[in-house]
mmCIF file of C-alpha atoms in Angstrom:
data_model
loop_
_atom_site.group_PDB
_atom_site.id
_atom_site.type_symbol
_atom_site.label_atom_id
_atom_site.label_comp_id
_atom_site.label_asym_id
_atom_site.label_seq_id
_atom_site.Cartn_x
_atom_site.Cartn_y
_atom_site.Cartn_z
ATOM 1 C CA MET Z 1 43.225 13.009 10.271
ATOM 2 C CA ASN Z 2 43.243 16.418 11.946
ATOM 3 C CA LYS Z 3 40.658 19.188 11.808
ATOM 4 C CA GLU Z 4 42.328 21.156 9.004
ATOM 5 C CA GLU Z 5 42.565 18.083 6.791
ATOM 6 C CA ILE Z 6 38.925 17.229 7.419
ATOM 7 C CA MET Z 7 37.760 20.745 6.576
ATOM 8 C CA ALA Z 8 39.895 20.818 3.418
ATOM 9 C CA GLY Z 9 38.624 17.401 2.306
ATOM 10 C CA SER Z 10 35.454 16.341 0.547
ATOM 11 C CA GLU Z 11 32.132 17.754 1.672
ATOM 12 C CA LEU Z 12 30.042 14.732 0.814
ATOM 13 C CA ARG Z 13 30.127 11.131 1.784
ATOM 14 C CA LEU Z 14 28.156 8.441 0.002
ATOM 15 C CA ASP Z 15 27.480 5.399 2.167
ATOM 16 C CA ILE Z 16 26.376 2.422 0.109
ATOM 17 C CA SER Z 17 25.009 -0.705 1.731
ATOM 18 C CA LEU Z 18 23.502 -3.948 0.504
ATOM 19 C CA HIS Z 19 20.365 -5.552 1.906
ATOM 20 C CA ASN Z 20 18.303 -8.681 1.404
ATOM 21 C CA LYS Z 21 15.558 -7.238 -0.790
ATOM 22 C CA ARG Z 22 13.256 -10.244 -0.670
ATOM 23 C CA LEU Z 23 13.182 -10.357 3.104
ATOM 24 C CA LEU Z 24 12.746 -6.606 3.372
ATOM 25 C CA ASP Z 25 9.948 -6.549 0.776
ATOM 26 C CA LEU Z 26 8.064 -9.347 2.468
ATOM 27 C CA ILE Z 27 8.287 -7.684 5.873
ATOM 28 C CA LEU Z 28 7.377 -4.192 4.689
ATOM 29 C CA GLY Z 29 4.636 -5.590 2.451
ATOM 30 C CA SER Z 30 2.634 -6.700 5.452
ATOM 31 C CA PHE Z 31 3.909 -4.567 8.333
ATOM 32 C CA PRO Z 32 4.454 -0.822 8.668
ATOM 33 C CA SER Z 33 8.048 -1.271 9.828
ATOM 34 C CA VAL Z 34 10.633 -3.893 10.692
ATOM 35 C CA ALA Z 35 10.266 -2.909 14.356
ATOM 36 C CA SER Z 36 6.525 -3.643 14.390
ATOM 37 C CA PHE Z 37 7.146 -6.966 12.642
ATOM 38 C CA CYS Z 38 9.655 -7.915 15.342
ATOM 39 C CA GLN Z 39 7.235 -6.890 18.062
ATOM 40 C CA GLU Z 40 4.335 -8.871 16.645
ATOM 41 C CA LYS Z 41 6.271 -12.011 15.753
ATOM 42 C CA ALA Z 42 8.610 -11.911 18.767
ATOM 43 C CA PHE Z 43 11.874 -11.635 16.842
ATOM 44 C CA GLY Z 44 14.985 -9.894 18.093
ATOM 45 C CA HIS Z 45 15.302 -6.601 16.230
ATOM 46 C CA THR Z 46 19.108 -6.663 16.232
ATOM 47 C CA GLU Z 47 19.390 -10.200 14.954
ATOM 48 C CA LEU Z 48 16.842 -9.651 12.204
ATOM 49 C CA GLY Z 49 18.788 -6.528 11.215
ATOM 50 C CA LEU Z 50 21.903 -8.669 10.795
ATOM 51 C CA TYR Z 51 20.086 -10.894 8.297
ATOM 52 C CA ILE Z 52 18.567 -7.960 6.426
ATOM 53 C CA ASN Z 53 21.931 -6.181 6.219
ATOM 54 C CA LEU Z 54 23.732 -9.399 5.157
ATOM 55 C CA LYS Z 55 25.985 -9.304 8.218
ATOM 56 C CA LYS Z 56 25.220 -12.791 9.490
ATOM 57 C CA SER Z 57 25.142 -16.064 7.597
ATOM 58 C CA PRO Z 58 21.785 -17.857 7.712
ATOM 59 C CA ILE Z 59 23.633 -21.192 7.787
ATOM 60 C CA ARG Z 60 24.864 -22.711 11.026
ATOM 61 C CA LYS Z 61 28.539 -23.637 10.601
ATOM 62 C CA THR Z 62 28.449 -26.718 12.805
ATOM 63 C CA THR Z 63 25.478 -28.434 11.199
ATOM 64 C CA GLY Z 64 25.420 -26.784 7.766
ATOM 65 C CA LYS Z 65 21.667 -26.241 8.116
ATOM 66 C CA TYR Z 66 19.650 -23.034 8.123
ATOM 67 C CA ARG Z 67 19.307 -21.322 11.483
ATOM 68 C CA THR Z 68 15.973 -21.670 13.295
ATOM 69 C CA MET Z 69 15.174 -17.978 12.933
ATOM 70 C CA CYS Z 70 15.645 -18.091 9.158
ATOM 71 C CA GLN Z 71 13.462 -21.168 8.918
ATOM 72 C CA ARG Z 72 10.785 -19.435 11.009
ATOM 73 C CA LEU Z 73 10.918 -16.359 8.793
ATOM 74 C CA ALA Z 74 10.469 -18.475 5.677
ATOM 75 C CA ASP Z 75 7.530 -20.289 7.294
ATOM 76 C CA ILE Z 76 5.828 -17.021 8.237
ATOM 77 C CA PHE Z 77 5.876 -15.823 4.637
ATOM 78 C CA PHE Z 78 5.185 -19.284 3.127
ATOM 79 C CA VAL Z 79 8.320 -19.191 0.971
ATOM 80 C CA ASP Z 80 11.282 -21.451 0.506
ATOM 81 C CA VAL Z 81 14.136 -20.701 2.902
ATOM 82 C CA ASP Z 82 16.707 -21.118 0.072
ATOM 83 C CA TRP Z 83 14.835 -18.519 -1.930
ATOM 84 C CA LEU Z 84 14.520 -16.091 0.978
ATOM 85 C CA PHE Z 85 18.181 -16.350 1.977
ATOM 86 C CA PRO Z 86 20.247 -16.915 -1.189
ATOM 87 C CA LEU Z 87 23.620 -18.209 -0.016
ATOM 88 C CA GLU Z 88 25.568 -16.307 -2.684
ATOM 89 C CA LEU Z 89 24.273 -13.120 -1.111
ATOM 90 C CA TYR Z 90 25.535 -13.990 2.339
ATOM 91 C CA SER Z 91 28.952 -15.056 1.090
ATOM 92 C CA LEU Z 92 29.817 -11.554 -0.149
ATOM 93 C CA GLU Z 93 33.004 -10.207 1.411
ATOM 94 C CA LYS Z 94 31.897 -6.600 1.549
ATOM 95 C CA THR Z 95 28.341 -5.448 2.154
ATOM 96 C CA SER Z 96 28.920 -1.739 2.658
ATOM 97 C CA LEU Z 97 31.326 0.905 1.485
ATOM 98 C CA SER Z 98 31.793 4.659 1.598
ATOM 99 C CA ILE Z 99 32.826 7.031 -1.143
ATOM 100 C CA GLU Z 100 33.961 10.584 -0.484
ATOM 101 C CA MET Z 101 33.047 13.153 -3.101
ATOM 102 C CA ARG Z 102 33.075 16.874 -3.771
ATOM 103 C CA ALA Z 103 29.883 18.929 -3.852
ATOM 104 C CA GLU Z 104 30.614 20.066 -7.422
ATOM 105 C CA HIS Z 105 30.282 16.457 -8.525
ATOM 106 C CA ILE Z 106 26.594 16.534 -7.802
ATOM 107 C CA SER Z 107 25.688 17.331 -11.331
ATOM 108 C CA PHE Z 108 22.207 16.017 -11.723
ATOM 109 C CA HIS Z 109 18.883 16.530 -10.006
ATOM 110 C CA LYS Z 110 18.891 13.639 -7.551
ATOM 111 C CA CYS Z 111 22.558 13.223 -6.838
ATOM 112 C CA THR Z 112 22.203 9.923 -5.098
ATOM 113 C CA GLN Z 113 20.470 8.038 -7.866
ATOM 114 C CA ILE Z 114 23.623 6.014 -8.032
ATOM 115 C CA ALA Z 115 23.883 3.076 -10.313
ATOM 116 C CA VAL Z 116 20.407 3.722 -11.583
ATOM 117 C CA GLU Z 117 19.542 4.212 -15.191
ATOM 118 C CA PRO Z 118 16.937 6.989 -15.150
ATOM 119 C CA GLU Z 119 14.289 5.119 -17.149
ATOM 120 C CA GLN Z 120 14.750 2.017 -15.049
ATOM 121 C CA TYR Z 121 14.340 4.056 -11.896
ATOM 122 C CA GLU Z 122 11.069 5.542 -13.130
ATOM 123 C CA VAL Z 123 9.672 2.127 -14.065
ATOM 124 C CA TYR Z 124 10.660 0.775 -10.678
ATOM 125 C CA GLU Z 125 9.012 3.736 -8.955
ATOM 126 C CA LEU Z 126 5.796 3.271 -10.957
ATOM 127 C CA ASN Z 127 5.607 -0.470 -10.293
ATOM 128 C CA ASN Z 128 6.274 0.174 -6.668
ATOM 129 C CA LEU Z 129 3.544 2.822 -6.531
ATOM 130 C CA LYS Z 130 0.998 0.506 -8.128
ATOM 131 C CA GLU Z 131 1.819 -2.288 -5.698
ATOM 132 C CA LYS Z 132 1.521 0.044 -2.737
ATOM 133 C CA ILE Z 133 -1.779 1.571 -3.889
ATOM 134 C CA ASP Z 134 -3.210 -1.937 -4.315
ATOM 135 C CA PHE Z 135 -2.007 -2.910 -0.876
ATOM 136 C CA VAL Z 136 -3.402 0.206 0.798
ATOM 137 C CA LEU Z 137 -6.781 -0.131 -0.954
ATOM 138 C CA SER Z 138 -7.004 -3.787 0.043
ATOM 139 C CA THR Z 139 -7.051 -2.720 3.681
ATOM 140 C CA LEU Z 140 -10.440 -0.990 3.140
ATOM 141 C CA THR Z 141 -13.760 -2.851 3.098
ATOM 142 C CA PRO Z 142 -14.614 -4.352 -0.341
ATOM 143 C CA ARG Z 143 -17.354 -1.785 -0.908
ATOM 144 C CA GLU Z 144 -15.148 1.147 0.052
ATOM 145 C CA GLU Z 145 -12.350 -0.171 -2.146
ATOM 146 C CA ARG Z 146 -14.618 -0.509 -5.165
ATOM 147 C CA ILE Z 147 -16.109 2.952 -4.694
ATOM 148 C CA VAL Z 148 -12.659 4.563 -4.415
ATOM 149 C CA ARG Z 149 -11.438 2.648 -7.457
ATOM 150 C CA MET Z 150 -14.509 3.605 -9.493
ATOM 151 C CA TYR Z 151 -14.394 7.252 -8.437
ATOM 152 C CA PHE Z 152 -10.703 7.673 -9.303
ATOM 153 C CA GLY Z 153 -10.624 5.085 -12.099
ATOM 154 C CA ILE Z 154 -7.845 3.026 -10.507
ATOM 155 C CA GLY Z 155 -6.758 -0.299 -12.033
ATOM 156 C CA GLY Z 156 -9.474 -2.007 -14.051
ATOM 157 C CA GLU Z 157 -12.182 0.600 -13.580
ATOM 158 C CA ASP Z 158 -11.995 2.235 -16.968
ATOM 159 C CA TYR Z 159 -13.187 5.762 -16.233
ATOM 160 C CA ASN Z 160 -13.820 8.167 -13.389
ATOM 161 C CA LYS Z 161 -17.460 7.907 -12.359
ATOM 162 C CA SER Z 162 -19.495 10.394 -10.367
ATOM 163 C CA PHE Z 163 -21.365 9.383 -7.206
ATOM 164 C CA ILE Z 164 -24.623 9.443 -9.175
ATOM 165 C CA LEU Z 165 -23.299 6.854 -11.656
ATOM 166 C CA ILE Z 166 -21.794 4.683 -8.920
ATOM 167 C CA ALA Z 167 -24.951 4.640 -6.749
ATOM 168 C CA PRO Z 168 -27.085 2.206 -8.861
ATOM 169 C CA GLU Z 169 -24.304 -0.407 -8.775
ATOM 170 C CA PHE Z 170 -24.554 -0.636 -4.992
ATOM 171 C CA ASP Z 171 -28.298 -0.057 -4.818
ATOM 172 C CA VAL Z 172 -27.897 2.994 -2.586
ATOM 173 C CA THR Z 173 -28.375 6.723 -3.039
ATOM 174 C CA SER Z 174 -25.598 8.961 -4.352
ATOM 175 C CA GLN Z 175 -25.513 10.655 -0.962
ATOM 176 C CA ARG Z 176 -24.766 7.301 0.703
ATOM 177 C CA VAL Z 177 -21.992 6.668 -1.847
ATOM 178 C CA ARG Z 178 -20.523 10.038 -0.931
ATOM 179 C CA GLN Z 179 -20.623 9.113 2.771
ATOM 180 C CA ILE Z 180 -18.830 5.806 2.099
ATOM 181 C CA PHE Z 181 -16.282 7.577 -0.097
ATOM 182 C CA VAL Z 182 -15.575 10.220 2.562
ATOM 183 C CA LYS Z 183 -15.132 7.524 5.199
ATOM 184 C CA ALA Z 184 -12.758 5.603 2.927
ATOM 185 C CA MET Z 185 -10.715 8.717 2.263
ATOM 186 C CA ARG Z 186 -10.539 9.430 5.984
ATOM 187 C CA LYS Z 187 -9.220 5.906 6.519
ATOM 188 C CA LEU Z 188 -6.650 6.380 3.753
ATOM 189 C CA ARG Z 189 -5.405 9.585 5.340
ATOM 190 C CA HIS Z 190 -4.649 7.796 8.590
ATOM 191 C CA PRO Z 191 -0.874 7.598 9.150
ATOM 192 C CA SER Z 192 -0.985 3.778 9.310
ATOM 193 C CA ARG Z 193 -1.974 3.737 5.625
ATOM 194 C CA ALA Z 194 -0.703 7.107 4.414
ATOM 195 C CA TYR Z 195 2.928 6.416 5.315
ATOM 196 C CA LYS Z 196 3.162 3.901 2.486
ATOM 197 C CA LEU Z 197 2.249 6.461 -0.146
ATOM 198 C CA LYS Z 198 3.745 9.578 1.401
ATOM 199 C CA SER Z 199 7.151 9.130 -0.246
ATOM 200 C CA PHE Z 200 5.544 9.280 -3.701
ATOM 201 C CA VAL Z 201 3.977 12.662 -2.960
ATOM 202 C CA GLU Z 202 7.166 14.328 -1.700
ATOM 203 C CA MET Q 1 5.037 -14.325 -5.240
ATOM 204 C CA GLU Q 2 8.526 -15.516 -6.077
ATOM 205 C CA GLN Q 3 8.181 -14.107 -9.578
ATOM 206 C CA LEU Q 4 7.369 -10.668 -8.177
ATOM 207 C CA HIS Q 5 10.650 -10.478 -6.273
ATOM 208 C CA GLN Q 6 13.233 -11.402 -8.879
ATOM 209 C CA GLU Q 7 15.954 -9.157 -7.485
ATOM 210 C CA GLU Q 8 17.770 -10.446 -4.445
ATOM 211 C CA VAL Q 9 19.643 -7.338 -3.391
ATOM 212 C CA LEU Q 10 18.676 -3.837 -2.476
ATOM 213 C CA ILE Q 11 21.444 -1.285 -2.906
ATOM 214 C CA ARG Q 12 20.852 1.647 -0.616
ATOM 215 C CA ALA Q 13 22.864 4.848 -0.841
ATOM 216 C CA CYS Q 14 22.830 7.641 1.730
ATOM 217 C CA THR Q 15 24.590 10.967 1.424
ATOM 218 C CA ARG Q 16 26.180 12.493 4.485
ATOM 219 C CA ASN Q 17 28.037 15.652 5.377
ATOM 220 C CA ASN Q 18 31.584 14.278 5.332
ATOM 221 C CA ARG Q 19 33.084 17.164 7.282
ATOM 222 C CA LEU Q 20 30.639 16.906 10.161
ATOM 223 C CA PHE Q 21 31.066 13.127 10.069
ATOM 224 C CA GLY Q 22 34.873 13.439 10.191
ATOM 225 C CA LEU Q 23 34.866 16.006 12.989
ATOM 226 C CA MET Q 24 32.491 13.936 15.102
ATOM 227 C CA LYS Q 25 34.708 10.908 14.666
ATOM 228 C CA GLU Q 26 37.822 12.903 15.430
ATOM 229 C CA HIS Q 27 36.287 14.136 18.695
ATOM 230 C CA GLY Q 28 35.542 10.582 19.754
ATOM 231 C CA PHE Q 29 31.833 10.421 18.911
ATOM 232 C CA GLY Q 30 31.871 7.182 16.999
ATOM 233 C CA GLY Q 31 33.928 4.299 15.770
ATOM 234 C CA LYS Q 32 34.707 2.586 12.518
ATOM 235 C CA GLY Q 33 32.379 3.741 9.753
ATOM 236 C CA ARG Q 34 29.761 5.201 12.068
ATOM 237 C CA VAL Q 35 29.177 8.084 14.445
ATOM 238 C CA ASN Q 36 27.357 8.248 17.745
ATOM 239 C CA VAL Q 37 24.820 11.042 17.321
ATOM 240 C CA ALA Q 38 23.245 10.330 20.723
ATOM 241 C CA ALA Q 39 26.493 10.958 22.606
ATOM 242 C CA PHE Q 40 27.214 14.095 20.569
ATOM 243 C CA SER Q 41 23.672 15.335 21.193
ATOM 244 C CA ARG Q 42 24.077 14.919 24.947
ATOM 245 C CA LYS Q 43 27.415 16.696 24.849
ATOM 246 C CA ILE Q 44 26.307 19.857 23.068
ATOM 247 C CA GLY Q 45 22.651 19.939 24.127
ATOM 248 C CA ILE Q 46 20.946 19.817 20.732
ATOM 249 C CA GLY Q 47 18.281 17.318 19.734
ATOM 250 C CA GLN Q 48 19.406 14.109 18.069
ATOM 251 C CA ASN Q 49 16.934 14.545 15.236
ATOM 252 C CA VAL Q 50 18.347 17.930 14.186
ATOM 253 C CA ILE Q 51 21.902 16.608 14.264
ATOM 254 C CA GLY Q 52 20.810 13.550 12.295
ATOM 255 C CA ASP Q 53 19.019 15.697 9.731
ATOM 256 C CA LEU Q 54 22.053 17.960 9.303
ATOM 257 C CA LEU Q 55 24.402 14.996 9.056
ATOM 258 C CA ASN Q 56 22.225 13.157 6.555
ATOM 259 C CA ILE Q 57 21.506 16.324 4.528
ATOM 260 C CA LYS Q 58 17.775 16.166 5.084
ATOM 261 C CA ILE Q 59 17.253 19.801 6.020
ATOM 262 C CA ILE Q 60 18.788 23.019 4.799
ATOM 263 C CA PRO Q 61 20.641 24.596 7.729
ATOM 264 C CA MET Q 62 19.213 28.049 7.104
ATOM 265 C CA HIS Q 63 16.049 29.771 8.193
ATOM 266 C CA SER Q 64 13.390 29.826 5.536
ATOM 267 C CA LYS Q 65 11.427 32.871 4.449
ATOM 268 C CA ASN Q 66 8.586 32.401 6.920
ATOM 269 C CA SER Q 67 10.623 31.107 9.848
ATOM 270 C CA ARG Q 68 9.542 32.306 13.275
ATOM 271 C CA PHE Q 69 12.938 31.613 14.783
ATOM 272 C CA GLY Q 70 15.264 33.728 12.717
ATOM 273 C CA ARG Q 71 15.731 35.881 9.658
ATOM 274 C CA SER Q 72 15.710 34.363 6.213
ATOM 275 C CA GLY Q 73 19.222 33.401 5.075
ATOM 276 C CA GLU Q 74 20.675 33.059 8.554
ATOM 277 C CA TYR Q 75 22.057 29.734 9.731
ATOM 278 C CA ILE Q 76 19.885 27.854 12.199
ATOM 279 C CA HIS Q 77 20.834 27.787 15.853
ATOM 280 C CA ALA Q 78 21.843 24.096 15.809
ATOM 281 C CA ALA Q 79 24.257 24.613 12.906
ATOM 282 C CA LEU Q 80 25.854 27.603 14.630
ATOM 283 C CA LYS Q 81 26.215 25.706 17.880
ATOM 284 C CA ILE Q 82 27.826 22.683 16.189
ATOM 285 C CA ALA Q 83 30.277 24.902 14.292
ATOM 286 C CA GLU Q 84 31.089 26.739 17.512
ATOM 287 C CA TYR Q 85 31.713 23.451 19.329
ATOM 288 C CA PHE Q 86 34.186 22.286 16.678
ATOM 289 C CA ASN Q 87 35.634 25.795 16.389
ATOM 290 C CA VAL Q 88 35.191 25.988 12.616
ATOM 291 C CA GLU Q 89 33.394 28.343 10.241
ATOM 292 C CA VAL Q 90 29.735 27.468 9.896
ATOM 293 C CA GLU Q 91 29.858 28.180 6.136
ATOM 294 C CA GLU Q 92 32.639 25.624 5.728
ATOM 295 C CA LEU Q 93 31.049 22.989 7.892
ATOM 296 C CA PHE Q 94 27.629 23.347 6.285
ATOM 297 C CA PRO Q 95 28.221 24.547 2.706
ATOM 298 C CA ILE Q 96 24.824 25.818 1.682
ATOM 299 C CA ASP Q 97 25.417 25.014 -2.001
ATOM 300 C CA MET Q 98 25.809 21.366 -1.153
ATOM 301 C CA TYR Q 99 22.632 21.295 0.927
ATOM 302 C CA LEU Q 100 20.712 22.962 -1.882
ATOM 303 C CA LYS Q 101 22.091 20.573 -4.499
ATOM 304 C CA VAL Q 102 21.235 17.391 -2.640
ATOM 305 C CA LYS Q 103 17.525 17.049 -3.333
ATOM 306 C CA CYS Q 104 17.276 13.466 -2.183
ATOM 307 C CA SER Q 105 19.598 12.182 0.496
ATOM 308 C CA LYS Q 106 18.671 8.528 0.326
ATOM 309 C CA THR Q 107 17.961 6.281 -2.588
ATOM 310 C CA GLU Q 108 17.549 2.617 -3.338
ATOM 311 C CA ARG Q 109 17.998 0.406 -6.331
ATOM 312 C CA PRO Q 110 17.165 -3.285 -6.656
ATOM 313 C CA ALA Q 111 19.778 -5.521 -8.253
ATOM 314 C CA THR Q 112 20.221 -9.154 -9.126
ATOM 315 C CA LEU Q 113 23.082 -11.312 -7.958
ATOM 316 C CA GLU Q 114 24.453 -11.490 -11.499
ATOM 317 C CA GLU Q 115 24.968 -7.750 -11.837
ATOM 318 C CA LEU Q 116 26.161 -7.272 -8.260
ATOM 319 C CA PRO Q 117 29.882 -8.212 -8.588
ATOM 320 C CA LYS Q 118 30.261 -5.772 -11.472
ATOM 321 C CA LEU Q 119 28.600 -2.962 -9.517
ATOM 322 C CA ILE Q 120 30.636 -3.646 -6.378
ATOM 323 C CA SER Q 121 33.953 -3.704 -8.221
ATOM 324 C CA LEU Q 122 33.020 -0.465 -9.948
ATOM 325 C CA MET Q 123 32.169 1.216 -6.663
ATOM 326 C CA GLU Q 124 35.344 -0.089 -5.027
ATOM 327 C CA SER Q 125 37.510 1.231 -7.827
ATOM 328 C CA TYR Q 126 36.124 4.706 -7.177
ATOM 329 C CA CYS Q 127 36.958 4.457 -3.492
ATOM 330 C CA THR Q 128 40.667 4.491 -4.312
ATOM 331 C CA GLU Q 129 40.477 7.549 -6.558
ATOM 332 C CA PRO Q 130 37.172 9.196 -5.830
ATOM 333 C CA LEU Q 131 38.018 12.666 -7.100
ATOM 334 C CA SER Q 132 39.269 11.933 -10.565
ATOM 335 C CA GLY Q 133 37.065 14.385 -12.398
ATOM 336 C CA ILE Q 134 33.867 12.755 -13.528
ATOM 337 C CA PRO Q 135 31.070 12.560 -10.972
ATOM 338 C CA ILE Q 136 31.199 9.156 -9.327
ATOM 339 C CA PRO Q 137 27.505 8.330 -9.631
ATOM 340 C CA MET Q 138 27.736 9.041 -13.339
ATOM 341 C CA LYS Q 139 30.615 6.580 -13.664
ATOM 342 C CA ILE Q 140 28.674 3.881 -11.906
ATOM 343 C CA MET Q 141 25.726 4.550 -14.170
ATOM 344 C CA GLU Q 142 27.983 4.133 -17.168
ATOM 345 C CA GLY Q 143 29.127 0.842 -15.756
ATOM 346 C CA SER Q 144 25.622 -0.413 -15.316
ATOM 347 C CA HIS Q 145 24.931 0.176 -19.004
ATOM 348 C CA GLU Q 146 27.730 -2.161 -20.047
#
């Protein structure tokens, strides 16, 4: 294709790829990124990427058994290897494809919400947000977590309480509650925790 | 935990500037289905991140109102330099309407193995005739309702 044809063609390209959601969720549920997981658990980043992107079969052809790396991954997350690497998923012929499209075909707000029913997308987003908030709060100390939950009324705590109302529950002064709250918020703002929630703010 | 993760597949869709993608491939910066931003960056002397952002439609290639580097409404230096390198009009290579329309360049959707073959065949059928009138994402959404 020459330059003129390219410039006369479609402006947009939609690259769609399939990934192993279970593996990705388990990794990103406990580590900030796939790279940090690989570093900590001594896995090859490229090879793990092949399993996540469904490019390599988890079954060894010669023996018909799961590869050692897949078995190790399942052991790390205490799950069944058959569940983590469903064979039907790895037997797909095509795991990525590209669609060319014109800019005028972007007719709705988020053009790339492909294959997503709007309500379903919102529910997924909300569930995801709740899971992530719970995860981020669980990284604080129990007292900090409870104070933040009580102050903002998150999950279970029925209403937003002031520092004065929270203080008697911990047998400290309201000023001390404020100090703990401020420290917790400072921890939550740290990039290692904030990155998980940042996408929901944007 | 197994009940929490019912879906096996994550479908990820990324939008890209097809013209920039095509020109980079044509000039030898990349192979089948991908481009080599690092090599292109070294060739023209612009940061990889800016090229990546322009390619993946993550930034608008124009100076904003409060920009310190240029007047509002002017194309950014990187966009001008890329267009100059390929010897094309910057407005054609980086259509501003498209950049303004794409609010979110990357999205994900979980799916189960049962619904996957239907979704894949739908997407593949649009690859053969992608410009048949109705927006492609809309068609795929229709399919997922069935």
